[in-house]
Amino acid sequence: MSKPLGSFPGGLKLNGHKKRSTQSPIRKTPLAKTLILPLQQHIGAAAVPIVEVGDKVLKGQRIARAEGHVSVCLHAPSSGTIKAIDEQAIPHPSGLNAPCITIETDGEDQWLERQPVKNFRDMSAHEIRQIIRDAGIVGLGGAGFPSFIKLNPGVHHDVETLLLNGAECEPYITCDDMLLRERAEGILDGVEIMQHALRARNVILAIEDNKPEGVSAMELALAARPQLQNTSIMVIPTRYPTGGEKQLIQVVTGKQVPSNGLPIDIGIVSHNMGTAYAVGRAINHGEPLISRIVTVTGTDVTHAGNFETLFGTPISELLAFAETKRQPDEPFILGGPMMGFNLSGDNLPVTKTANCILVGVDDAAPASEPLPCIRCGDCATACPASLLPQQLYWHSRAKDFDQTRDYNLFDCIECGCCDYVCPSKIPLVSYFRFAKTEIMNQEREHQKSDLARERFETRLARLEREKQEKEERQRQRKAALAASKAKKEKQEQAAAEADTTATENKEN
Amino acid sequence: MGIFRISPPFLAGANRVTLQMLQVLLAMIPAVFAMVYFFGPAVLINITLALAVALASEAVMLKIRKRPVKPFITDGSAAVTAILLAVAIPPLAPWWLTTIGVMFAIVFAKHLYGGLGYNPFNPAMVGYVLLLVSFPLEMTTWLPVISLSENPVDFMSAFQLIFHGETSSGLAMDTVSGATPLDAMKTQIGQQILPEYIVNQNLFGIFGGLGWEWINVWFAVGGLYLIYRRVINWHVPLAMLATIFVFSSITAIFAPETTGSPLFHLVSGGTMIGAFFIATDPVSGSTTVKGRIVFGAGVGALTYIIRIWGGYPDGVAFAVLLMNMAVPLIDYYTQPKVYGAVK
């Protein structure tokens, strides 16, 4: 076991409320009649359907292909018939619809023939990445970035450390905790593959100290796997937001990722524990990513716990399975209470990034009108990025976006620590998101107008050039005309002179 | 419990502006009692009057500015301003003096700048300085400590003096008033009397001015409680007190005939209330960690400079206001280094 080398400024000690959902083992959510699969469940370009309405599909069959570089494939989570390919409601804060593939399941749950890899160590990193991309694997910690890209450090980078993020710092969420307790073996399968693909010199499995059961399960599994070299477990202090990639890196290595940079710039690649598990399933068992563990918890949930759920399963069915005291249309949280978002309708599918469904919280933030900022600076003390939220707030409110950039708005990770401690209960993160969106819109507008101006200027230059060329041609033509005229005159003159001379000669 | 917010985070800590203000009020209680002990019940009459005027002004201004009255009147900020000003005014000051000061603080220094959170200057200190420059006589007519007073003022007489100018037995203000230790120190040093002789007079106590030393100690105790409860940070008080200590030590070493001892300066006049309760006002002070240290050091330095070379016996109010002006500059140049900042 290794020891943390650093810590980050600020952060919060939050009441974890984790016990609520760790009392029973992971359960399987019953197969739903209809599975709705949004084509975009990851960061990047949406997948493109390769099936048609009416097609029969088997469990694990690819139904949409990756489009472009930053994209992954999508698979049928169970066997059945494609019922529709159209716009459906998706779990997104905007509440807008998006293209989805709807499958009517046949209850057989029949697999497509799986093709496990016998020995991944015989494969090149490129081949492994290709399988992971084809298996539709994205970061399961919440952001959903295609994992194969993060397994490609590029030729100019050496990977010093592969960091497995098992911090799970947000209150209530326990899906990684339960995965560690029950499937540490499976996680290590994936870790081995990732280490091989990245040629990482060492591996650190970072777990917060509020998960002693998970840590001991992992210790056992690790001890039984001598082939996994230079790998250690690091138990890190429980503090929110330790699970933030940048914060975790600072805790584990004592180093900071440069602003606007990536972890690979300092030789680190980090992946979520759940992602490692999915990689292991894809390579060693030939199973694409078609399900995930979802924590269903909260003060209004009767049988809180973790549920292995097929993608596309309606949240309503998952909630019904866990039993809740939730009223119809009562808002619930998708994700954690600090960084998740709220939804009110539950006829929405579980997607790759749905780590937690939270119905009812203790210490809920009040909806009351905020008081003015009194500049107490508690937010700055809590900020893990060492920003000055009180100043950012002042300038965001005044829509003075240049100033917000001067105060490093884009280094804000939106963890919500500032909001949490604010004595005036100002929704600071909302202000910062607003400012970020406005700045990005302005930039787009700028680019557009720059392009238009460039076009206009090019056109002016072209017209000017054409005009000059025309003038030049005219001048040349005039000159040529004048020259030929002069030549003619000269000839005539010469002829006349010759005549005169002849006459003179005659006369002589 | 359901969720109420429409955007994350959905959790909130227990911290509230009102709770912070209540803590500040609580922390002032020991020192206020010490003042009552040394200067009599007049202090309480002053505080009550100031509170009434402050809350009334606050309510009227909120109404005029079309702001909700309840959340702001209950935030406690007006009460804090009122008490800070009330304990800085001489206990037997006429009622109109307190009224003008408090009204000016709330109406002009606070609400005309936008109310809670928007005032660039410390409202209590603006009120205090207005009174000090407009009514210097009334503002420097302090009561002697009860044990030194030939005519201790009881509650009824204090009431009559404050609201009527004289007691029913014909006792007027100037017959009961006396100089503060800081006054005495300044005047007598001006008369070439050595500080070591000055402190032997009965106006002085064990390590500072009689009575004042303990009032300062109790303000410090209250202030430490606020630091313990994380209502204020340690940066401003420590920087201010350290600067006063260093400056007075330097003067005491190189020109002992011009100043009282460093300890005397730490427990005299407004030093402790200034360090823990006035300069720590978050709204008008610096908001960065380094900035708070600069701000506190500035207040300490200016306080001491005004005490020794300025025209007033104490300088906390001027020092705070002068440093308030420098806050935007301080804040700008003391931004912390953000995560991952590239040099």
mmCIF file of C-alpha atoms in Angstrom, chain A residues 39-289:
data_model
loop_
_atom_site.group_PDB
_atom_site.id
_atom_site.type_symbol
_atom_site.label_atom_id
_atom_site.label_comp_id
_atom_site.label_asym_id
_atom_site.label_seq_id
_atom_site.Cartn_x
_atom_site.Cartn_y
_atom_site.Cartn_z
ATOM 1 C CA LEU A 39 -27.415 7.423 -29.807
ATOM 2 C CA GLN A 40 -25.341 9.814 -27.792
ATOM 3 C CA GLN A 41 -24.438 8.532 -24.353
ATOM 4 C CA HIS A 42 -20.877 9.789 -24.495
ATOM 5 C CA ILE A 43 -18.865 12.930 -25.146
ATOM 6 C CA GLY A 44 -18.275 13.385 -28.879
ATOM 7 C CA ALA A 45 -20.247 12.589 -32.007
ATOM 8 C CA ALA A 46 -23.466 10.551 -31.758
ATOM 9 C CA ALA A 47 -23.329 6.957 -32.966
ATOM 10 C CA VAL A 48 -24.983 6.163 -36.323
ATOM 11 C CA PRO A 49 -27.675 3.424 -36.468
ATOM 12 C CA ILE A 50 -26.797 0.326 -38.525
ATOM 13 C CA VAL A 51 -30.126 -1.450 -37.994
ATOM 14 C CA GLU A 52 -33.603 -0.761 -39.335
ATOM 15 C CA VAL A 53 -37.012 -0.818 -37.758
ATOM 16 C CA GLY A 54 -38.268 -4.406 -37.664
ATOM 17 C CA ASP A 55 -34.788 -5.970 -37.480
ATOM 18 C CA LYS A 56 -34.284 -8.777 -34.987
ATOM 19 C CA VAL A 57 -31.267 -8.195 -32.760
ATOM 20 C CA LEU A 58 -29.421 -10.355 -30.261
ATOM 21 C CA LYS A 59 -28.008 -9.338 -26.915
ATOM 22 C CA GLY A 60 -24.671 -7.645 -27.442
ATOM 23 C CA GLN A 61 -25.246 -7.041 -31.164
ATOM 24 C CA ARG A 62 -23.947 -3.743 -32.451
ATOM 25 C CA ILE A 63 -26.842 -1.471 -33.414
ATOM 26 C CA ALA A 64 -25.001 1.784 -34.067
ATOM 27 C CA ARG A 65 -21.448 2.492 -35.186
ATOM 28 C CA ALA A 66 -19.025 5.125 -33.965
ATOM 29 C CA GLU A 67 -18.948 8.247 -36.101
ATOM 30 C CA GLY A 68 -15.667 10.106 -36.403
ATOM 31 C CA HIS A 69 -12.780 9.847 -33.981
ATOM 32 C CA VAL A 70 -14.401 10.901 -30.705
ATOM 33 C CA SER A 71 -17.291 8.431 -30.630
ATOM 34 C CA VAL A 72 -18.121 4.872 -29.603
ATOM 35 C CA CYS A 73 -20.477 2.101 -30.746
ATOM 36 C CA LEU A 74 -23.791 1.137 -29.207
ATOM 37 C CA HIS A 75 -25.143 -2.391 -28.631
ATOM 38 C CA ALA A 76 -28.438 -4.087 -27.982
ATOM 39 C CA PRO A 77 -28.604 -4.749 -24.215
ATOM 40 C CA SER A 78 -30.967 -7.689 -24.763
ATOM 41 C CA SER A 79 -32.442 -9.665 -27.639
ATOM 42 C CA GLY A 80 -35.587 -8.427 -29.362
ATOM 43 C CA THR A 81 -36.914 -6.348 -32.230
ATOM 44 C CA ILE A 82 -36.044 -2.782 -33.254
ATOM 45 C CA LYS A 83 -39.300 -0.957 -32.700
ATOM 46 C CA ALA A 84 -38.359 2.589 -33.577
ATOM 47 C CA ILE A 85 -35.471 4.869 -34.519
ATOM 48 C CA ASP A 86 -36.666 8.335 -33.642
ATOM 49 C CA GLU A 87 -36.524 11.219 -31.190
ATOM 50 C CA GLN A 88 -37.251 10.327 -27.578
ATOM 51 C CA ALA A 89 -37.004 12.019 -24.218
ATOM 52 C CA ILE A 90 -33.521 11.524 -22.748
ATOM 53 C CA PRO A 91 -32.157 12.201 -19.288
ATOM 54 C CA HIS A 92 -30.638 15.611 -19.900
ATOM 55 C CA PRO A 93 -31.106 18.865 -17.960
ATOM 56 C CA SER A 94 -32.393 20.594 -21.097
ATOM 57 C CA GLY A 95 -35.418 18.279 -21.242
ATOM 58 C CA LEU A 96 -35.023 18.116 -25.023
ATOM 59 C CA ASN A 97 -35.565 14.982 -27.093
ATOM 60 C CA ALA A 98 -32.755 13.253 -28.955
ATOM 61 C CA PRO A 99 -32.405 10.410 -31.497
ATOM 62 C CA CYS A 100 -32.793 6.979 -29.891
ATOM 63 C CA ILE A 101 -33.140 3.360 -30.925
ATOM 64 C CA THR A 102 -36.027 1.585 -29.219
ATOM 65 C CA ILE A 103 -35.886 -2.183 -28.743
ATOM 66 C CA GLU A 104 -38.825 -4.339 -27.799
ATOM 67 C CA THR A 105 -37.285 -7.195 -25.835
ATOM 68 C CA ASP A 106 -38.382 -10.792 -26.451
ATOM 69 C CA GLY A 107 -37.562 -12.024 -22.956
ATOM 70 C CA GLU A 108 -35.095 -14.610 -24.310
ATOM 71 C CA ASP A 109 -32.093 -12.448 -23.489
ATOM 72 C CA GLN A 110 -30.164 -14.417 -26.088
ATOM 73 C CA TRP A 111 -26.522 -13.493 -26.612
ATOM 74 C CA LEU A 112 -24.818 -12.975 -29.901
ATOM 75 C CA GLU A 113 -21.836 -15.312 -30.030
ATOM 76 C CA ARG A 114 -19.165 -13.752 -27.855
ATOM 77 C CA GLN A 115 -15.542 -13.702 -28.915
ATOM 78 C CA PRO A 116 -13.282 -13.432 -25.886
ATOM 79 C CA VAL A 117 -9.602 -12.654 -26.375
ATOM 80 C CA LYS A 118 -7.460 -15.617 -25.330
ATOM 81 C CA ASN A 119 -4.380 -13.677 -24.352
ATOM 82 C CA PHE A 120 -4.461 -9.922 -24.549
ATOM 83 C CA ARG A 121 -0.713 -9.750 -24.006
ATOM 84 C CA ASP A 122 -0.292 -10.986 -27.571
ATOM 85 C CA MET A 123 -2.251 -8.037 -28.870
ATOM 86 C CA SER A 124 -0.983 -4.597 -29.768
ATOM 87 C CA ALA A 125 -2.244 -1.528 -27.957
ATOM 88 C CA HIS A 126 -3.945 -0.478 -31.145
ATOM 89 C CA GLU A 127 -5.926 -3.724 -31.385
ATOM 90 C CA ILE A 128 -6.968 -3.464 -27.756
ATOM 91 C CA ARG A 129 -8.140 0.106 -28.227
ATOM 92 C CA GLN A 130 -10.123 -0.947 -31.280
ATOM 93 C CA ILE A 131 -11.968 -3.627 -29.294
ATOM 94 C CA ILE A 132 -12.655 -1.178 -26.464
ATOM 95 C CA ARG A 133 -14.010 1.354 -28.926
ATOM 96 C CA ASP A 134 -16.140 -1.279 -30.653
ATOM 97 C CA ALA A 135 -17.402 -2.422 -27.243
ATOM 98 C CA GLY A 136 -18.802 1.083 -26.642
ATOM 99 C CA ILE A 137 -16.829 1.717 -23.477
ATOM 100 C CA VAL A 138 -16.869 5.230 -22.027
ATOM 101 C CA GLY A 139 -15.767 6.643 -18.673
ATOM 102 C CA LEU A 140 -18.323 5.318 -16.204
ATOM 103 C CA GLY A 141 -17.467 7.834 -13.495
ATOM 104 C CA GLY A 142 -20.022 10.221 -14.910
ATOM 105 C CA ALA A 143 -18.528 12.225 -17.782
ATOM 106 C CA GLY A 144 -18.725 9.512 -20.452
ATOM 107 C CA PHE A 145 -15.566 10.291 -22.398
ATOM 108 C CA PRO A 146 -14.660 7.483 -24.862
ATOM 109 C CA SER A 147 -12.175 5.313 -22.989
ATOM 110 C CA PHE A 148 -10.108 4.135 -25.955
ATOM 111 C CA ILE A 149 -8.867 7.705 -26.477
ATOM 112 C CA LYS A 150 -7.602 7.857 -22.902
ATOM 113 C CA LEU A 151 -5.758 4.579 -23.571
ATOM 114 C CA ASN A 152 -3.796 6.237 -26.336
ATOM 115 C CA PRO A 153 -1.087 8.409 -24.801
ATOM 116 C CA GLY A 154 0.405 9.223 -28.200
ATOM 117 C CA VAL A 155 3.975 8.620 -29.313
ATOM 118 C CA HIS A 156 5.400 11.614 -27.463
ATOM 119 C CA HIS A 157 4.224 10.622 -24.004
ATOM 120 C CA ASP A 158 5.432 8.008 -21.577
ATOM 121 C CA VAL A 159 2.903 6.864 -19.034
ATOM 122 C CA GLU A 160 4.460 6.937 -15.596
ATOM 123 C CA THR A 161 1.295 6.149 -13.670
ATOM 124 C CA LEU A 162 -2.042 4.580 -14.482
ATOM 125 C CA LEU A 163 -4.379 5.907 -11.834
ATOM 126 C CA LEU A 164 -7.579 4.027 -11.011
ATOM 127 C CA ASN A 165 -10.109 6.412 -9.543
ATOM 128 C CA GLY A 166 -12.056 4.750 -6.760
ATOM 129 C CA ALA A 167 -12.555 7.878 -4.703
ATOM 130 C CA GLU A 168 -16.288 8.106 -5.261
ATOM 131 C CA CYS A 169 -16.316 11.299 -3.225
ATOM 132 C CA GLU A 170 -19.895 12.424 -3.807
ATOM 133 C CA PRO A 171 -22.304 11.627 -0.993
ATOM 134 C CA TYR A 172 -24.839 8.815 -1.467
ATOM 135 C CA ILE A 173 -23.167 7.169 -4.509
ATOM 136 C CA THR A 174 -21.809 3.661 -3.841
ATOM 137 C CA CYS A 175 -21.696 1.870 -7.212
ATOM 138 C CA ASP A 176 -17.873 1.819 -7.281
ATOM 139 C CA ASP A 177 -17.767 0.843 -3.622
ATOM 140 C CA MET A 178 -19.989 -2.176 -4.269
ATOM 141 C CA LEU A 179 -18.069 -3.071 -7.406
ATOM 142 C CA LEU A 180 -14.849 -3.077 -5.358
ATOM 143 C CA ARG A 181 -16.431 -5.266 -2.698
ATOM 144 C CA GLU A 182 -17.950 -7.791 -5.078
ATOM 145 C CA ARG A 183 -15.926 -7.698 -8.270
ATOM 146 C CA ALA A 184 -12.380 -6.639 -7.399
ATOM 147 C CA GLU A 185 -11.138 -9.533 -9.571
ATOM 148 C CA GLY A 186 -12.981 -8.181 -12.576
ATOM 149 C CA ILE A 187 -11.606 -4.693 -12.000
ATOM 150 C CA LEU A 188 -8.058 -6.048 -11.925
ATOM 151 C CA ASP A 189 -8.699 -7.897 -15.219
ATOM 152 C CA GLY A 190 -9.301 -4.505 -16.789
ATOM 153 C CA VAL A 191 -6.411 -2.871 -14.963
ATOM 154 C CA GLU A 192 -4.014 -5.473 -16.362
ATOM 155 C CA ILE A 193 -5.248 -4.797 -19.890
ATOM 156 C CA MET A 194 -5.034 -1.022 -19.426
ATOM 157 C CA GLN A 195 -1.519 -1.250 -18.045
ATOM 158 C CA HIS A 196 -0.507 -3.390 -20.995
ATOM 159 C CA ALA A 197 -2.071 -1.024 -23.530
ATOM 160 C CA LEU A 198 -0.569 2.079 -21.944
ATOM 161 C CA ARG A 199 2.740 0.462 -21.011
ATOM 162 C CA ALA A 200 2.305 2.259 -17.701
ATOM 163 C CA ARG A 201 5.282 1.951 -15.388
ATOM 164 C CA ASN A 202 3.146 1.714 -12.287
ATOM 165 C CA VAL A 203 -0.494 1.494 -11.302
ATOM 166 C CA ILE A 204 -2.152 3.137 -8.317
ATOM 167 C CA LEU A 205 -5.621 2.120 -7.188
ATOM 168 C CA ALA A 206 -6.832 5.128 -5.184
ATOM 169 C CA ILE A 207 -9.719 4.463 -2.798
ATOM 170 C CA GLU A 208 -11.162 6.804 -0.157
ATOM 171 C CA ASP A 209 -10.796 5.642 3.424
ATOM 172 C CA ASN A 210 -14.566 5.461 3.894
ATOM 173 C CA LYS A 211 -14.576 2.188 1.925
ATOM 174 C CA PRO A 212 -12.642 -0.238 4.161
ATOM 175 C CA GLU A 213 -14.552 -3.263 2.806
ATOM 176 C CA GLY A 214 -13.715 -2.294 -0.751
ATOM 177 C CA VAL A 215 -10.071 -1.783 0.178
ATOM 178 C CA SER A 216 -9.754 -5.218 1.807
ATOM 179 C CA ALA A 217 -11.500 -6.924 -1.095
ATOM 180 C CA MET A 218 -9.079 -5.248 -3.463
ATOM 181 C CA GLU A 219 -6.101 -6.158 -1.289
ATOM 182 C CA LEU A 220 -7.129 -9.812 -1.431
ATOM 183 C CA ALA A 221 -7.604 -9.748 -5.171
ATOM 184 C CA LEU A 222 -4.323 -7.954 -5.726
ATOM 185 C CA ALA A 223 -2.407 -10.411 -3.558
ATOM 186 C CA ALA A 224 -3.690 -13.244 -5.752
ATOM 187 C CA ARG A 225 -2.344 -11.643 -8.893
ATOM 188 C CA PRO A 226 1.449 -11.480 -8.855
ATOM 189 C CA GLN A 227 1.605 -10.839 -12.595
ATOM 190 C CA LEU A 228 0.252 -7.335 -12.012
ATOM 191 C CA GLN A 229 3.508 -5.521 -11.380
ATOM 192 C CA ASN A 230 4.220 -2.201 -9.699
ATOM 193 C CA THR A 231 0.614 -1.969 -8.645
ATOM 194 C CA SER A 232 -0.410 -0.617 -5.285
ATOM 195 C CA ILE A 233 -3.524 0.409 -3.429
ATOM 196 C CA MET A 234 -3.548 3.917 -2.023
ATOM 197 C CA VAL A 235 -6.059 4.725 0.686
ATOM 198 C CA ILE A 236 -6.776 8.451 0.495
ATOM 199 C CA PRO A 237 -8.599 10.697 2.968
ATOM 200 C CA THR A 238 -12.319 11.101 2.369
ATOM 201 C CA ARG A 239 -12.868 14.647 1.241
ATOM 202 C CA TYR A 240 -15.059 16.129 -1.451
ATOM 203 C CA PRO A 241 -14.078 16.525 -4.376
ATOM 204 C CA THR A 242 -11.141 14.110 -4.157
ATOM 205 C CA GLY A 243 -12.679 12.143 -7.023
ATOM 206 C CA GLY A 244 -12.201 15.075 -9.390
ATOM 207 C CA GLU A 245 -9.451 13.965 -11.752
ATOM 208 C CA LYS A 246 -7.201 16.948 -11.082
ATOM 209 C CA GLN A 247 -7.752 16.798 -7.330
ATOM 210 C CA LEU A 248 -7.077 13.064 -7.196
ATOM 211 C CA ILE A 249 -3.851 13.503 -9.137
ATOM 212 C CA GLN A 250 -2.752 16.165 -6.678
ATOM 213 C CA VAL A 251 -3.569 13.919 -3.714
ATOM 214 C CA VAL A 252 -1.880 10.863 -5.173
ATOM 215 C CA THR A 253 1.220 12.398 -6.753
ATOM 216 C CA GLY A 254 1.493 15.858 -5.223
ATOM 217 C CA LYS A 255 1.627 17.245 -8.771
ATOM 218 C CA GLN A 256 -0.787 19.562 -10.562
ATOM 219 C CA VAL A 257 -2.095 19.131 -14.079
ATOM 220 C CA PRO A 258 -1.192 22.336 -15.946
ATOM 221 C CA SER A 259 -4.089 24.683 -16.598
ATOM 222 C CA ASN A 260 -5.554 23.882 -20.058
ATOM 223 C CA GLY A 261 -3.454 20.719 -20.047
ATOM 224 C CA LEU A 262 -4.174 17.008 -19.663
ATOM 225 C CA PRO A 263 -2.973 14.500 -17.048
ATOM 226 C CA ILE A 264 -0.843 12.836 -19.723
ATOM 227 C CA ASP A 265 1.250 16.033 -19.836
ATOM 228 C CA ILE A 266 2.623 14.970 -16.458
ATOM 229 C CA GLY A 267 2.712 11.276 -17.342
ATOM 230 C CA ILE A 268 -0.581 10.229 -15.765
ATOM 231 C CA VAL A 269 -3.656 8.518 -17.189
ATOM 232 C CA SER A 270 -6.678 8.032 -14.982
ATOM 233 C CA HIS A 271 -9.675 5.771 -15.377
ATOM 234 C CA ASN A 272 -12.662 4.957 -13.243
ATOM 235 C CA MET A 273 -12.885 1.593 -11.452
ATOM 236 C CA GLY A 274 -16.123 0.761 -13.282
ATOM 237 C CA THR A 275 -14.483 1.511 -16.608
ATOM 238 C CA ALA A 276 -11.674 -0.921 -15.808
ATOM 239 C CA TYR A 277 -14.264 -3.576 -15.035
ATOM 240 C CA ALA A 278 -15.984 -2.933 -18.373
ATOM 241 C CA VAL A 279 -12.654 -3.199 -20.207
ATOM 242 C CA GLY A 280 -12.027 -6.557 -18.565
ATOM 243 C CA ARG A 281 -15.461 -7.828 -19.637
ATOM 244 C CA ALA A 282 -14.956 -6.618 -23.200
ATOM 245 C CA ILE A 283 -11.528 -8.180 -23.723
ATOM 246 C CA ASN A 284 -11.662 -11.340 -21.608
ATOM 247 C CA HIS A 285 -15.328 -12.181 -22.140
ATOM 248 C CA GLY A 286 -16.177 -10.515 -25.414
ATOM 249 C CA GLU A 287 -19.031 -8.587 -23.821
ATOM 250 C CA PRO A 288 -19.673 -5.052 -25.000
ATOM 251 C CA LEU A 289 -20.849 -2.392 -22.554
#
